[in-house]
Amino acid sequence: MIPELTKATVWMKDSKRVEHILKSIKESGINTLQVISDFDMTLTRFAHNGKRCPTSHNILDSSKLISETGQAELKNLLNTYYPIEVDSTRSIEEKLPFMVEWWTKAHALLIEQKIRKDQLTAAVKESDAMLREGFQLFFDHLHQHSIPLLIFSAGIGDILEEVIRQEGFFHPNIKVFSNYMDFDESGVLQDFKGELIHVYNKREGALLNSGHFQELKSRHNVLLLGDSLGDLTMADGVQDLQNILKIGYLNDKVEEGKQSYLDSYDIVLERDETMDVPNAILQYLTSAQ
């Protein structure tokens, strides 16, 4: 067993099954592997030194680009809808309309702010956004072994790309499905492109982007990283899926979420702000037989 999987903050409902999946993927070879990951609170930290880190939406919400009134309205939306998102007593079906409402209202507020494309770099630079400890190894390892990384985010694509670019790790093996801003000719935000992606409709996003998965049809083994139960459907567009290992970051409301995460993810990481476990797994999968 990989040593990192024996840490006290690593939970598995069935460690034998995890071992079996890892062995099967390794035997198939790394050219059959792709990684599908959420971004906010999965590749980025949930908290640092006891302080919450921002999501790609939060980076904008709390930046100088948003008026005080706009910030107050966005905060109000967060306080209204975030408790619904993490409420373990409600089903995903019950949460769906609320998530659509939240994202739609938030995006409308952002459009009102007349944000300019050339302001995004500074907004990210001035923010407290942080990728998880060990991200350098994660991104480089995947790039060196030509393993595709699909980042599937309900956040803002322009912002998350900028976070990775500013660290210098936006390698060519990375593809992003997210909510991208649509700017007019003068570079002012006028809308968001395409279908709305929120935390609980990633399955539809996966199926809409079937062309991407078609290109990767020989890569029928998946390492999936997420931090919400909505992330579990991100691989639903993968063709001829053979093995999938699901790693879930349980960042918040640990006691309430523990059982549903254990029932859904193969490996659950409790309040772990590092990439240690995914890195150790990739190290194992890419090491010589």
XYZ file of C-alpha atoms in Angstrom:
289
model
C 0.000 0.000 0.000
C 1.143 3.557 -0.754
C 2.421 5.005 2.586
C 0.457 8.275 2.209
C -2.796 6.274 2.261
C -2.147 5.185 5.846
C -2.328 8.723 7.306
C -5.002 9.336 9.961
C -6.746 11.953 7.783
C -7.138 9.480 4.889
C -10.335 7.412 5.008
C -11.327 4.482 2.832
C -14.455 2.403 3.061
C -12.797 -0.464 1.175
C -8.987 -0.314 1.013
C -8.806 -3.666 -0.836
C -10.934 -2.208 -3.636
C -8.664 0.849 -3.828
C -5.635 -1.423 -4.110
C -7.329 -3.433 -6.844
C -8.211 -0.305 -8.898
C -4.675 1.085 -8.541
C -3.173 -2.232 -9.623
C -5.499 -2.450 -12.655
C -4.666 1.105 -13.787
C -0.938 0.512 -13.322
C -1.080 -2.722 -15.334
C -2.926 -0.916 -18.173
C -0.098 1.640 -18.440
C -0.093 5.412 -18.064
C -1.064 6.009 -21.694
C -4.552 4.769 -20.696
C -4.882 7.323 -17.854
C -6.520 10.735 -17.702
C -7.082 12.957 -14.658
C -10.354 14.823 -14.205
C -10.422 17.381 -11.424
C -12.555 20.088 -9.918
C -10.710 23.396 -9.296
C -12.002 25.439 -6.361
C -11.215 23.798 -3.008
C -9.820 20.751 -4.822
C -6.733 22.046 -6.632
C -6.882 25.217 -4.540
C -6.764 25.368 -0.750
C -9.892 25.587 1.340
C -8.078 27.460 4.123
C -4.611 28.643 5.112
C -3.567 29.481 8.675
C -7.196 29.258 9.793
C -8.454 31.712 7.141
C -10.709 30.678 4.249
C -9.094 30.946 0.821
C -11.107 32.414 -2.071
C -12.749 30.469 -4.888
C -12.463 31.806 -8.442
C -15.824 33.575 -7.918
C -14.661 34.991 -4.549
C -11.496 36.407 -6.153
C -13.703 38.679 -8.258
C -16.384 39.224 -5.603
C -13.911 40.681 -3.129
C -11.719 42.560 -5.621
C -11.546 46.293 -6.345
C -13.427 45.575 -9.589
C -16.710 45.210 -7.691
C -18.475 48.176 -6.100
C -19.264 48.073 -2.367
C -22.942 47.586 -3.145
C -22.091 44.777 -5.557
C -19.865 43.092 -2.958
C -22.642 43.292 -0.347
C -25.159 41.760 -2.780
C -22.758 38.930 -3.716
C -22.063 38.237 -0.027
C -25.784 38.107 0.603
C -26.145 35.500 -2.182
C -23.346 33.442 -0.606
C -24.981 33.562 2.829
C -28.316 32.550 1.314
C -27.237 29.719 -0.991
C -24.006 28.216 0.411
C -25.841 26.653 3.412
C -28.191 24.983 0.892
C -25.233 23.672 -1.172
C -23.670 21.943 1.868
C -26.924 20.854 3.562
C -26.583 17.069 3.904
C -30.322 16.681 4.617
C -31.317 17.823 1.095
C -30.969 15.733 -2.045
C -29.061 17.021 -5.084
C -32.415 17.247 -6.932
C -33.743 19.578 -4.211
C -30.613 21.736 -4.376
C -30.540 22.081 -8.191
C -32.969 25.016 -8.670
C -31.252 26.954 -5.881
C -27.822 26.499 -7.457
C -29.087 27.690 -10.864
C -30.646 30.713 -9.127
C -27.414 31.495 -7.239
C -25.094 31.275 -10.266
C -27.512 33.190 -12.531
C -27.906 36.052 -10.044
C -24.159 36.181 -9.320
C -23.267 36.293 -13.018
C -25.867 39.036 -13.646
C -24.314 41.086 -10.824
C -20.819 40.630 -12.281
C -22.017 41.768 -15.721
C -23.486 44.939 -14.118
C -20.003 45.811 -12.829
C -18.602 46.367 -16.353
C -15.455 44.377 -15.559
C -12.647 44.783 -18.083
C -10.595 41.863 -19.332
C -7.313 43.682 -18.668
C -8.184 43.966 -14.952
C -8.312 40.228 -14.268
C -4.542 39.677 -13.923
C -4.264 42.263 -11.128
C -7.397 40.924 -9.373
C -5.832 37.443 -9.186
C -2.408 38.803 -8.190
C -3.908 40.810 -5.301
C -6.051 37.923 -4.046
C -5.306 35.264 -1.417
C -5.893 32.416 -3.889
C -3.571 29.491 -3.200
C -3.110 26.196 -4.974
C -2.669 23.251 -2.610
C 0.768 22.426 -1.255
C 2.547 20.109 -3.707
C 0.714 21.483 -6.770
C 4.009 22.012 -8.630
C 4.803 18.300 -8.556
C 1.213 17.433 -9.531
C 1.100 19.663 -12.630
C 4.666 18.854 -13.710
C 4.284 15.102 -13.225
C 1.177 14.989 -15.413
C 2.848 17.154 -18.059
C 6.069 15.094 -18.119
C 4.100 11.877 -18.628
C 1.694 13.463 -21.169
C -1.307 12.588 -18.991
C -4.285 14.820 -19.907
C -5.691 16.923 -17.048
C -9.274 18.064 -17.486
C -10.252 20.759 -15.002
C -14.006 20.850 -14.662
C -15.142 23.903 -12.749
C -18.347 25.648 -11.776
C -16.165 28.703 -11.155
C -14.938 31.286 -13.656
C -12.639 29.834 -16.324
C -10.773 33.082 -17.033
C -9.893 33.464 -13.345
C -8.847 29.862 -12.678
C -6.621 29.839 -15.771
C -5.011 33.057 -14.540
C -4.358 31.515 -11.087
C -2.492 28.591 -12.686
C -0.723 30.820 -15.255
C 0.582 33.175 -12.571
C 2.206 30.175 -10.894
C 3.686 29.187 -14.271
C 2.036 25.755 -14.532
C -0.608 26.086 -17.260
C 0.888 23.278 -19.341
C -0.427 22.204 -22.777
C -1.883 18.940 -21.378
C -4.515 20.975 -19.461
C -8.041 21.506 -20.766
C -10.690 23.487 -18.862
C -14.505 23.243 -18.917
C -15.885 26.185 -16.959
C -17.926 29.389 -17.089
C -15.989 31.705 -19.397
C -16.560 35.429 -19.654
C -17.688 36.967 -22.917
C -16.160 40.422 -23.521
C -17.286 42.996 -26.077
C -14.891 44.596 -28.615
C -13.718 47.123 -26.041
C -12.891 44.332 -23.568
C -15.829 44.843 -21.186
C -17.721 41.867 -19.713
C -21.080 41.596 -21.463
C -22.131 38.006 -20.731
C -20.956 34.469 -19.967
C -20.399 31.982 -22.799
C -22.298 28.754 -23.369
C -24.230 26.670 -20.886
C -24.067 27.546 -17.203
C -21.960 25.098 -15.182
C -22.849 24.997 -11.484
C -21.799 22.622 -8.753
C -24.518 20.021 -9.439
C -24.806 19.845 -13.251
C -21.334 18.681 -14.197
C -22.752 15.489 -15.711
C -24.561 17.537 -18.374
C -21.340 19.475 -18.984
C -19.432 16.225 -19.392
C -21.920 14.914 -21.923
C -22.068 18.228 -23.829
C -18.300 18.051 -24.257
C -18.271 14.501 -25.570
C -15.927 15.580 -28.397
C -13.169 16.066 -25.839
C -13.675 12.564 -24.471
C -13.847 11.154 -27.997
C -10.303 12.474 -28.579
C -9.205 10.647 -25.444
C -11.048 7.413 -26.116
C -7.940 5.253 -25.528
C -7.688 6.749 -22.039
C -10.297 4.639 -20.315
C -8.825 4.863 -16.803
C -9.604 7.920 -14.684
C -8.247 9.514 -11.543
C -11.021 11.847 -10.366
C -10.480 14.612 -7.776
C -13.331 16.580 -6.236
C -14.610 18.197 -3.066
C -18.358 17.919 -3.496
C -20.796 15.132 -4.287
C -21.602 17.068 -7.481
C -18.067 16.346 -8.725
C -18.678 12.595 -8.897
C -20.338 12.862 -12.341
C -17.418 14.682 -14.031
C -16.256 11.471 -15.742
C -19.686 10.555 -17.134
C -18.588 11.497 -20.662
C -15.594 9.133 -20.646
C -15.939 6.448 -23.306
C -15.473 2.757 -22.422
C -14.561 3.625 -18.841
C -12.665 0.711 -17.281
C -11.312 1.910 -13.940
C -12.023 5.067 -11.979
C -10.471 6.025 -8.660
C -12.345 8.848 -6.934
C -10.535 11.026 -4.395
C -12.673 13.443 -2.370
C -11.464 16.390 -0.311
C -13.803 16.784 2.677
C -13.004 20.370 3.613
C -15.986 21.500 5.641
C -18.767 20.091 7.838
C -16.669 16.942 8.316
C -18.907 15.021 10.717
C -22.076 15.661 8.696
C -20.418 14.815 5.380
C -18.236 11.890 6.405
C -20.663 9.048 5.658
C -21.945 10.317 2.307
C -18.345 10.991 1.148
C -17.213 7.509 2.238
C -20.164 6.007 0.378
C -19.325 7.954 -2.805
C -15.547 8.462 -2.973
C -12.963 5.655 -2.836
C -10.550 7.811 -0.817
C -11.663 10.684 1.423
C -9.166 13.300 2.615
C -10.190 15.081 5.793
C -9.155 18.756 5.950
C -6.015 18.009 3.927
C -4.600 21.151 2.303
C -1.988 19.239 0.276
C -1.688 17.270 -2.957
C 0.297 14.577 -1.113
C -2.140 11.715 -1.751
C -2.776 12.415 -5.476
C 0.988 12.932 -5.940
C 1.825 9.632 -4.224
C -0.775 7.818 -6.351
C 0.607 9.343 -9.576
C 4.119 8.441 -8.452
C 2.999 4.821 -7.971
C 1.134 4.685 -11.299
C 4.040 6.114 -13.303
C 6.831 4.177 -11.599
C 8.363 1.172 -13.380
C 6.470 -2.115 -12.998
